[in-house]
Amino acid sequence: MNWYEVVTYIVLFLMFLAGIRVVTTSNVIHAAISLVLALALSAALFLLLSADFVAWVLVLVYIGAVIVLFLFGIMITRAPLGVNAELDNEKKLIPALVSLGIFLSISYGLITSFSGEVSVESGATIEKIGLILLGRFVLPFEIVSFVLLAALIGGIALARKDAALISEDQI
């Protein structure tokens, strides 16, 4: 076993622990931080697989945007942060066993379906992807950027509207 395999197994184990922490913690903020860690470790796994573009897109899009949006949504909706009696359920053993069974059956199917040597060809570089994205697909790229900008402005307007309705006595 070389250092590459050791690092890969360490990253996978830490990613598994972070994923378990995401679904088992009762604090939403702690779950979001654990999700950031799990996503960062999956980006590290892509870096180990020499998929630089996928790794950095994962960091920018998921960690940089989705998690911020998730935390922003928690702050705006004033969601409960701790254990809530309505959301916490004591019957966790049966769903956990069903989930474990589904996980094991999918894992078995994946492991047995792939056999033999895998040939790896050099994929597209970041430069090639950038040339395609900003060359041939520049118009859809710009349209998506304007739609995202409009969504951001709309979210800020909705957040400010709710904040304006709260008087200083209620703070």
mmCIF file of N, CA and C in Angstrom, residues 24-32 74 78-89:
data_model
loop_
_atom_site.group_PDB
_atom_site.id
_atom_site.type_symbol
_atom_site.label_atom_id
_atom_site.label_comp_id
_atom_site.label_asym_id
_atom_site.label_seq_id
_atom_site.Cartn_x
_atom_site.Cartn_y
_atom_site.Cartn_z
ATOM 1 N N THR A 24 -26.711 13.037 12.159
ATOM 2 C CA THR A 24 -26.994 12.677 13.545
ATOM 3 C C THR A 24 -27.046 13.859 14.503
ATOM 4 N N THR A 25 -26.516 14.993 14.131
ATOM 5 C CA THR A 25 -26.523 16.125 15.050
ATOM 6 C C THR A 25 -27.898 16.785 15.076
ATOM 7 N N SER A 26 -28.258 17.321 16.222
ATOM 8 C CA SER A 26 -29.565 17.972 16.347
ATOM 9 C C SER A 26 -29.481 19.474 16.100
ATOM 10 N N ASN A 27 -28.284 20.027 16.083
ATOM 11 C CA ASN A 27 -28.108 21.452 15.833
ATOM 12 C C ASN A 27 -27.908 21.670 14.336
ATOM 13 N N VAL A 28 -28.732 22.517 13.747
ATOM 14 C CA VAL A 28 -28.697 22.738 12.303
ATOM 15 C C VAL A 28 -27.388 23.396 11.874
ATOM 16 N N ILE A 29 -26.874 24.297 12.664
ATOM 17 C CA ILE A 29 -25.618 24.974 12.328
ATOM 18 C C ILE A 29 -24.460 23.979 12.335
ATOM 19 N N HIS A 30 -24.430 23.089 13.331
ATOM 20 C CA HIS A 30 -23.386 22.067 13.374
ATOM 21 C C HIS A 30 -23.497 21.120 12.183
ATOM 22 N N ALA A 31 -24.727 20.813 11.782
ATOM 23 C CA ALA A 31 -24.927 19.964 10.604
ATOM 24 C C ALA A 31 -24.398 20.651 9.347
ATOM 25 N N ALA A 32 -24.623 21.951 9.227
ATOM 26 C CA ALA A 32 -24.129 22.685 8.058
ATOM 27 C C ALA A 32 -22.604 22.723 8.039
ATOM 28 N N ILE A 74 -31.666 29.614 6.980
ATOM 29 C CA ILE A 74 -31.897 29.354 8.403
ATOM 30 C C ILE A 74 -32.065 30.668 9.152
ATOM 31 N N ARG A 78 -35.747 31.866 10.690
ATOM 32 C CA ARG A 78 -35.659 31.710 12.144
ATOM 33 C C ARG A 78 -36.026 30.280 12.554
ATOM 34 N N ALA A 79 -35.409 29.320 11.880
ATOM 35 C CA ALA A 79 -35.658 27.901 12.136
ATOM 36 C C ALA A 79 -35.123 27.530 13.513
ATOM 37 N N PRO A 80 -35.735 26.531 14.158
ATOM 38 C CA PRO A 80 -35.231 26.101 15.467
ATOM 39 C C PRO A 80 -33.836 25.503 15.323
ATOM 40 N N LEU A 81 -32.939 25.884 16.230
ATOM 41 C CA LEU A 81 -31.556 25.463 16.108
ATOM 42 C C LEU A 81 -31.225 24.244 16.949
ATOM 43 N N GLY A 82 -31.944 24.003 18.015
ATOM 44 C CA GLY A 82 -31.645 22.879 18.886
ATOM 45 C C GLY A 82 -32.592 21.723 18.661
ATOM 46 N N VAL A 83 -32.688 20.873 19.680
ATOM 47 C CA VAL A 83 -33.589 19.727 19.604
ATOM 48 C C VAL A 83 -35.016 20.232 19.723
ATOM 49 N N ASN A 84 -35.851 19.859 18.782
ATOM 50 C CA ASN A 84 -37.252 20.246 18.783
ATOM 51 C C ASN A 84 -38.075 18.995 19.032
ATOM 52 N N ALA A 85 -39.016 19.069 19.969
ATOM 53 C CA ALA A 85 -39.818 17.900 20.322
ATOM 54 C C ALA A 85 -40.647 17.411 19.140
ATOM 55 N N GLU A 86 -41.078 18.317 18.280
ATOM 56 C CA GLU A 86 -41.884 17.911 17.136
ATOM 57 C C GLU A 86 -41.042 17.227 16.062
ATOM 58 N N LEU A 87 -39.776 17.560 15.983
ATOM 59 C CA LEU A 87 -38.922 17.012 14.939
ATOM 60 C C LEU A 87 -38.148 15.782 15.386
ATOM 61 N N ASP A 88 -37.919 15.614 16.679
ATOM 62 C CA ASP A 88 -37.136 14.499 17.186
ATOM 63 C C ASP A 88 -38.042 13.292 17.381
ATOM 64 N N ASN A 89 -37.603 12.143 16.893
ATOM 65 C CA ASN A 89 -38.396 10.932 16.969
ATOM 66 C C ASN A 89 -37.576 9.857 17.665
#
